[in-house]
Amino acid sequence: MVLLVTGDEPIRELFTRAGCPVCHTIPGIGGADGRVGPTLVMGTTGLKRLADPLYRGRAKTVKEYLIESILEPGAYVAPGYPDRTMPHWYGQKLSAGALEKIAVYLEQITEENPSSQ
Ligand code: HEC
């Protein structure tokens, strides 16, 4: 198994190597202006997803929702966006450390405070 990232990379390089910016706009990450998936302001949208009566996943916190979205994109498909588009293999390609770093970074970004860190 070849990992895309180890988790030791600086956060921007981590996102770039994992390919997330191709499809997502990520505040604070230069060049991450993809439009295929939602803008990742998960401090705001994560709470909305968890509150959606249609949400059937297992996450109880925004961080858990984020990790679930990356490992099991089909658990909940963000309204207005296509299913089966986000890769389903990130669980095999990201180290646990990389996943943790991604989740910690993304959970603190809100619509009101998009300029993280
Ligand atoms: C090929 C395009 C593509 C790539 C690459 C991709 N995603 Fe996604 N992602 C999507 C789409 C489309 C959705 C919305 C549909 C869904 O929920 O599955 C999504 C949904 C998400 C969500 C849920 C967003 C919300 O508002 O509920 C998160 C979190 C997420 N992606 C994180 C990531 C991360 C982190 C990476 C890189 C490790 C990544 N994605 C790579 C296309 C992509």
PDB file of C-alpha atoms and ligand atoms in Angstrom:
ATOM      1  CA  MET A   1       0.000   0.000   0.000  1.00  0.00           C
ATOM      2  CA  VAL A   2       1.420   3.371  -1.029  1.00  0.00           C
ATOM      3  CA  LEU A   3       0.260   6.346   0.979  1.00  0.00           C
ATOM      4  CA  LEU A   4      -0.226   9.706  -0.727  1.00  0.00           C
ATOM      5  CA  VAL A   5       0.931  11.523   2.392  1.00  0.00           C
ATOM      6  CA  THR A   6       2.479  10.625   5.741  1.00  0.00           C
ATOM      7  CA  GLY A   7       1.030  13.470   7.797  1.00  0.00           C
ATOM      8  CA  ASP A   8       4.451  15.042   8.383  1.00  0.00           C
ATOM      9  CA  GLU A   9       4.030  17.419   5.423  1.00  0.00           C
ATOM     10  CA  PRO A  10       3.077  21.083   5.949  1.00  0.00           C
ATOM     11  CA  ILE A  11      -0.713  21.387   5.705  1.00  0.00           C
ATOM     12  CA  ARG A  12      -0.788  22.978   2.227  1.00  0.00           C
ATOM     13  CA  GLU A  13       1.423  20.282   0.757  1.00  0.00           C
ATOM     14  CA  LEU A  14      -0.648  17.644   2.499  1.00  0.00           C
ATOM     15  CA  PHE A  15      -3.861  18.874   0.843  1.00  0.00           C
ATOM     16  CA  THR A  16      -2.168  19.311  -2.531  1.00  0.00           C
ATOM     17  CA  ARG A  17      -0.649  15.842  -2.559  1.00  0.00           C
ATOM     18  CA  ALA A  18      -3.944  14.300  -1.481  1.00  0.00           C
ATOM     19  CA  GLY A  19      -5.675  16.067  -4.402  1.00  0.00           C
ATOM     20  CA  CYS A  20      -8.426  17.760  -2.375  1.00  0.00           C
ATOM     21  CA  PRO A  21      -7.906  21.231  -3.987  1.00  0.00           C
ATOM     22  CA  VAL A  22      -8.829  19.834  -7.398  1.00  0.00           C
ATOM     23  CA  CYS A  23     -12.429  19.550  -6.230  1.00  0.00           C
ATOM     24  CA  HIS A  24     -12.690  21.758  -3.126  1.00  0.00           C
ATOM     25  CA  THR A  25     -12.151  25.387  -2.234  1.00  0.00           C
ATOM     26  CA  ILE A  26     -10.288  25.375   1.083  1.00  0.00           C
ATOM     27  CA  PRO A  27      -9.878  28.746   2.839  1.00  0.00           C
ATOM     28  CA  GLY A  28      -6.292  29.420   3.842  1.00  0.00           C
ATOM     29  CA  ILE A  29      -4.858  26.960   1.315  1.00  0.00           C
ATOM     30  CA  GLY A  30      -3.448  28.827  -1.687  1.00  0.00           C
ATOM     31  CA  GLY A  31      -4.587  27.363  -4.997  1.00  0.00           C
ATOM     32  CA  ALA A  32      -7.373  25.319  -3.431  1.00  0.00           C
ATOM     33  CA  ASP A  33     -10.247  26.716  -5.453  1.00  0.00           C
ATOM     34  CA  GLY A  34     -11.962  23.610  -6.838  1.00  0.00           C
ATOM     35  CA  ARG A  35     -15.690  23.759  -7.455  1.00  0.00           C
ATOM     36  CA  VAL A  36     -16.723  20.130  -7.927  1.00  0.00           C
ATOM     37  CA  GLY A  37     -17.486  19.663  -4.206  1.00  0.00           C
ATOM     38  CA  PRO A  38     -18.568  22.063  -1.438  1.00  0.00           C
ATOM     39  CA  THR A  39     -16.291  24.795  -0.096  1.00  0.00           C
ATOM     40  CA  LEU A  40     -14.812  23.276   3.040  1.00  0.00           C
ATOM     41  CA  VAL A  41     -15.997  25.673   5.749  1.00  0.00           C
ATOM     42  CA  MET A  42     -16.770  22.734   7.969  1.00  0.00           C
ATOM     43  CA  GLY A  43     -17.029  24.647  11.257  1.00  0.00           C
ATOM     44  CA  THR A  44     -20.247  26.013   9.727  1.00  0.00           C
ATOM     45  CA  THR A  45     -21.437  23.336   7.301  1.00  0.00           C
ATOM     46  CA  GLY A  46     -20.520  20.402   9.557  1.00  0.00           C
ATOM     47  CA  LEU A  47     -23.081  21.547  12.128  1.00  0.00           C
ATOM     48  CA  LYS A  48     -25.722  21.916   9.399  1.00  0.00           C
ATOM     49  CA  ARG A  49     -25.053  18.386   8.125  1.00  0.00           C
ATOM     50  CA  LEU A  50     -25.344  16.889  11.606  1.00  0.00           C
ATOM     51  CA  ALA A  51     -28.631  18.767  12.159  1.00  0.00           C
ATOM     52  CA  ASP A  52     -30.119  17.602   8.833  1.00  0.00           C
ATOM     53  CA  PRO A  53     -33.008  15.164   9.524  1.00  0.00           C
ATOM     54  CA  LEU A  54     -31.807  13.210   6.474  1.00  0.00           C
ATOM     55  CA  TYR A  55     -28.370  12.654   8.006  1.00  0.00           C
ATOM     56  CA  ARG A  56     -27.997   8.914   8.719  1.00  0.00           C
ATOM     57  CA  GLY A  57     -24.291   8.694   9.476  1.00  0.00           C
ATOM     58  CA  ARG A  58     -22.701   7.891  12.811  1.00  0.00           C
ATOM     59  CA  ALA A  59     -20.856  11.146  13.521  1.00  0.00           C
ATOM     60  CA  LYS A  60     -21.710  13.165  16.627  1.00  0.00           C
ATOM     61  CA  THR A  61     -19.193  15.984  16.225  1.00  0.00           C
ATOM     62  CA  VAL A  62     -17.973  18.064  13.286  1.00  0.00           C
ATOM     63  CA  LYS A  63     -14.614  16.316  13.471  1.00  0.00           C
ATOM     64  CA  GLU A  64     -16.244  12.893  13.323  1.00  0.00           C
ATOM     65  CA  TYR A  65     -18.390  14.092  10.415  1.00  0.00           C
ATOM     66  CA  LEU A  66     -15.292  15.228   8.556  1.00  0.00           C
ATOM     67  CA  ILE A  67     -13.493  11.944   9.023  1.00  0.00           C
ATOM     68  CA  GLU A  68     -16.610  10.037   7.996  1.00  0.00           C
ATOM     69  CA  SER A  69     -16.962  12.245   4.871  1.00  0.00           C
ATOM     70  CA  ILE A  70     -13.400  11.443   3.838  1.00  0.00           C
ATOM     71  CA  LEU A  71     -13.465   7.707   4.572  1.00  0.00           C
ATOM     72  CA  GLU A  72     -17.070   7.022   3.543  1.00  0.00           C
ATOM     73  CA  PRO A  73     -18.204   9.773   1.158  1.00  0.00           C
ATOM     74  CA  GLY A  74     -21.469   7.938   0.491  1.00  0.00           C
ATOM     75  CA  ALA A  75     -22.559   8.032   4.168  1.00  0.00           C
ATOM     76  CA  TYR A  76     -24.097  11.442   3.502  1.00  0.00           C
ATOM     77  CA  VAL A  77     -24.024  13.286   0.213  1.00  0.00           C
ATOM     78  CA  ALA A  78     -23.886  17.052   0.625  1.00  0.00           C
ATOM     79  CA  PRO A  79     -27.119  18.494  -0.854  1.00  0.00           C
ATOM     80  CA  GLY A  80     -26.675  19.923  -4.347  1.00  0.00           C
ATOM     81  CA  TYR A  81     -23.485  17.948  -5.050  1.00  0.00           C
ATOM     82  CA  PRO A  82     -22.957  14.723  -6.996  1.00  0.00           C
ATOM     83  CA  ASP A  83     -22.683  11.322  -5.295  1.00  0.00           C
ATOM     84  CA  ARG A  84     -19.892   8.896  -6.288  1.00  0.00           C
ATOM     85  CA  THR A  85     -17.585  11.748  -7.279  1.00  0.00           C
ATOM     86  CA  MET A  86     -15.403  12.133  -4.222  1.00  0.00           C
ATOM     87  CA  PRO A  87     -12.886   9.240  -4.294  1.00  0.00           C
ATOM     88  CA  HIS A  88     -13.806   6.295  -2.064  1.00  0.00           C
ATOM     89  CA  TRP A  89     -10.245   5.108  -1.492  1.00  0.00           C
ATOM     90  CA  TYR A  90      -8.861   7.742   0.853  1.00  0.00           C
ATOM     91  CA  GLY A  91      -9.001   5.263   3.734  1.00  0.00           C
ATOM     92  CA  GLN A  92      -6.219   3.315   1.992  1.00  0.00           C
ATOM     93  CA  LYS A  93      -4.224   6.360   0.905  1.00  0.00           C
ATOM     94  CA  LEU A  94      -4.043   8.640   3.939  1.00  0.00           C
ATOM     95  CA  SER A  95      -2.136   7.793   7.109  1.00  0.00           C
ATOM     96  CA  ALA A  96      -4.023   8.139  10.403  1.00  0.00           C
ATOM     97  CA  GLY A  97      -1.818  11.136  11.198  1.00  0.00           C
ATOM     98  CA  ALA A  98      -2.644  12.821   7.897  1.00  0.00           C
ATOM     99  CA  LEU A  99      -6.358  12.260   8.403  1.00  0.00           C
ATOM    100  CA  GLU A 100      -6.149  13.746  11.900  1.00  0.00           C
ATOM    101  CA  LYS A 101      -4.243  16.802  10.632  1.00  0.00           C
ATOM    102  CA  ILE A 102      -6.775  17.372   7.839  1.00  0.00           C
ATOM    103  CA  ALA A 103      -9.698  17.082  10.261  1.00  0.00           C
ATOM    104  CA  VAL A 104      -8.132  19.425  12.837  1.00  0.00           C
ATOM    105  CA  TYR A 105      -7.462  22.010  10.130  1.00  0.00           C
ATOM    106  CA  LEU A 106     -10.879  21.821   8.499  1.00  0.00           C
ATOM    107  CA  GLU A 107     -13.079  21.720  11.598  1.00  0.00           C
ATOM    108  CA  GLN A 108     -11.977  25.195  12.727  1.00  0.00           C
ATOM    109  CA  ILE A 109     -12.811  26.982   9.456  1.00  0.00           C
ATOM    110  CA  THR A 110     -16.170  28.774   9.544  1.00  0.00           C
ATOM    111  CA  GLU A 111     -17.966  31.028   7.068  1.00  0.00           C
ATOM    112  CA  GLU A 112     -17.484  33.935   9.491  1.00  0.00           C
ATOM    113  CA  ASN A 113     -13.798  33.203  10.018  1.00  0.00           C
ATOM    114  CA  PRO A 114     -12.530  31.627   6.818  1.00  0.00           C
ATOM    115  CA  SER A 115      -8.906  32.699   7.191  1.00  0.00           C
ATOM    116  CA  SER A 116      -7.970  29.839   9.506  1.00  0.00           C
ATOM    117  CA  GLN A 117      -4.925  29.955  11.853  1.00  0.00           C
TER     118      GLN A 117
HETATM  119  C1  HEC B   1     -12.855  14.259  -7.520  1.00  0.00           C
HETATM  120  C2  HEC B   1     -13.374  15.291  -6.654  1.00  0.00           C
HETATM  121  C3  HEC B   1     -13.089  15.256  -5.165  1.00  0.00           C
HETATM  122  C4  HEC B   1     -11.871  15.086  -4.515  1.00  0.00           C
HETATM  123  C5  HEC B   1     -10.509  14.825  -5.127  1.00  0.00           C
HETATM  124  C6  HEC B   1     -12.155  15.242  -3.093  1.00  0.00           C
HETATM  125  N1  HEC B   1     -13.473  15.484  -2.889  1.00  0.00           N
HETATM  126 FE1  HEC B   1     -14.391  15.842  -1.120  1.00  0.00          FE
HETATM  127  N2  HEC B   1     -16.211  15.896  -2.028  1.00  0.00           N
HETATM  128  C7  HEC B   1     -16.415  15.884  -3.404  1.00  0.00           C
HETATM  129  C8  HEC B   1     -17.838  16.010  -3.686  1.00  0.00           C
HETATM  130  C9  HEC B   1     -18.479  16.028  -5.063  1.00  0.00           C
HETATM  131  C10 HEC B   1     -18.472  16.126  -2.430  1.00  0.00           C
HETATM  132  C11 HEC B   1     -19.985  16.317  -2.175  1.00  0.00           C
HETATM  133  C12 HEC B   1     -20.742  15.013  -2.283  1.00  0.00           C
HETATM  134  C13 HEC B   1     -20.497  14.130  -1.074  1.00  0.00           C
HETATM  135  O1  HEC B   1     -20.857  14.551   0.045  1.00  0.00           O
HETATM  136  O2  HEC B   1     -19.956  13.012  -1.267  1.00  0.00           O
HETATM  137  C14 HEC B   1     -17.427  16.047  -1.412  1.00  0.00           C
HETATM  138  C15 HEC B   1     -17.650  16.139  -0.039  1.00  0.00           C
HETATM  139  C16 HEC B   1     -16.648  16.311   0.905  1.00  0.00           C
HETATM  140  C17 HEC B   1     -16.868  16.605   2.300  1.00  0.00           C
HETATM  141  C18 HEC B   1     -18.215  16.854   2.954  1.00  0.00           C
HETATM  142  C19 HEC B   1     -18.503  18.337   2.749  1.00  0.00           C
HETATM  143  C20 HEC B   1     -19.785  18.862   3.303  1.00  0.00           C
HETATM  144  O3  HEC B   1     -20.016  20.076   3.112  1.00  0.00           O
HETATM  145  O4  HEC B   1     -20.567  18.128   3.916  1.00  0.00           O
HETATM  146  C21 HEC B   1     -15.643  16.710   2.893  1.00  0.00           C
HETATM  147  C22 HEC B   1     -15.348  17.034   4.343  1.00  0.00           C
HETATM  148  C23 HEC B   1     -14.666  16.456   1.871  1.00  0.00           C
HETATM  149  N3  HEC B   1     -15.289  16.215   0.670  1.00  0.00           N
HETATM  150  C24 HEC B   1     -13.299  16.477   2.094  1.00  0.00           C
HETATM  151  C25 HEC B   1     -12.351  16.139   1.127  1.00  0.00           C
HETATM  152  C26 HEC B   1     -10.929  16.034   1.405  1.00  0.00           C
HETATM  153  C27 HEC B   1     -10.276  16.330   2.749  1.00  0.00           C
HETATM  154  C28 HEC B   1     -10.333  15.634   0.238  1.00  0.00           C
HETATM  155  C29 HEC B   1      -8.888  15.275   0.013  1.00  0.00           C
HETATM  156  C30 HEC B   1      -8.318  14.311   0.968  1.00  0.00           C
HETATM  157  C31 HEC B   1     -11.383  15.527  -0.772  1.00  0.00           C
HETATM  158  N4  HEC B   1     -12.579  15.839  -0.196  1.00  0.00           N
HETATM  159  C32 HEC B   1     -11.179  15.172  -2.101  1.00  0.00           C
HETATM  160  C33 HEC B   1     -15.435  15.742  -4.360  1.00  0.00           C
HETATM  161  C34 HEC B   1     -14.084  15.509  -4.128  1.00  0.00           C
END
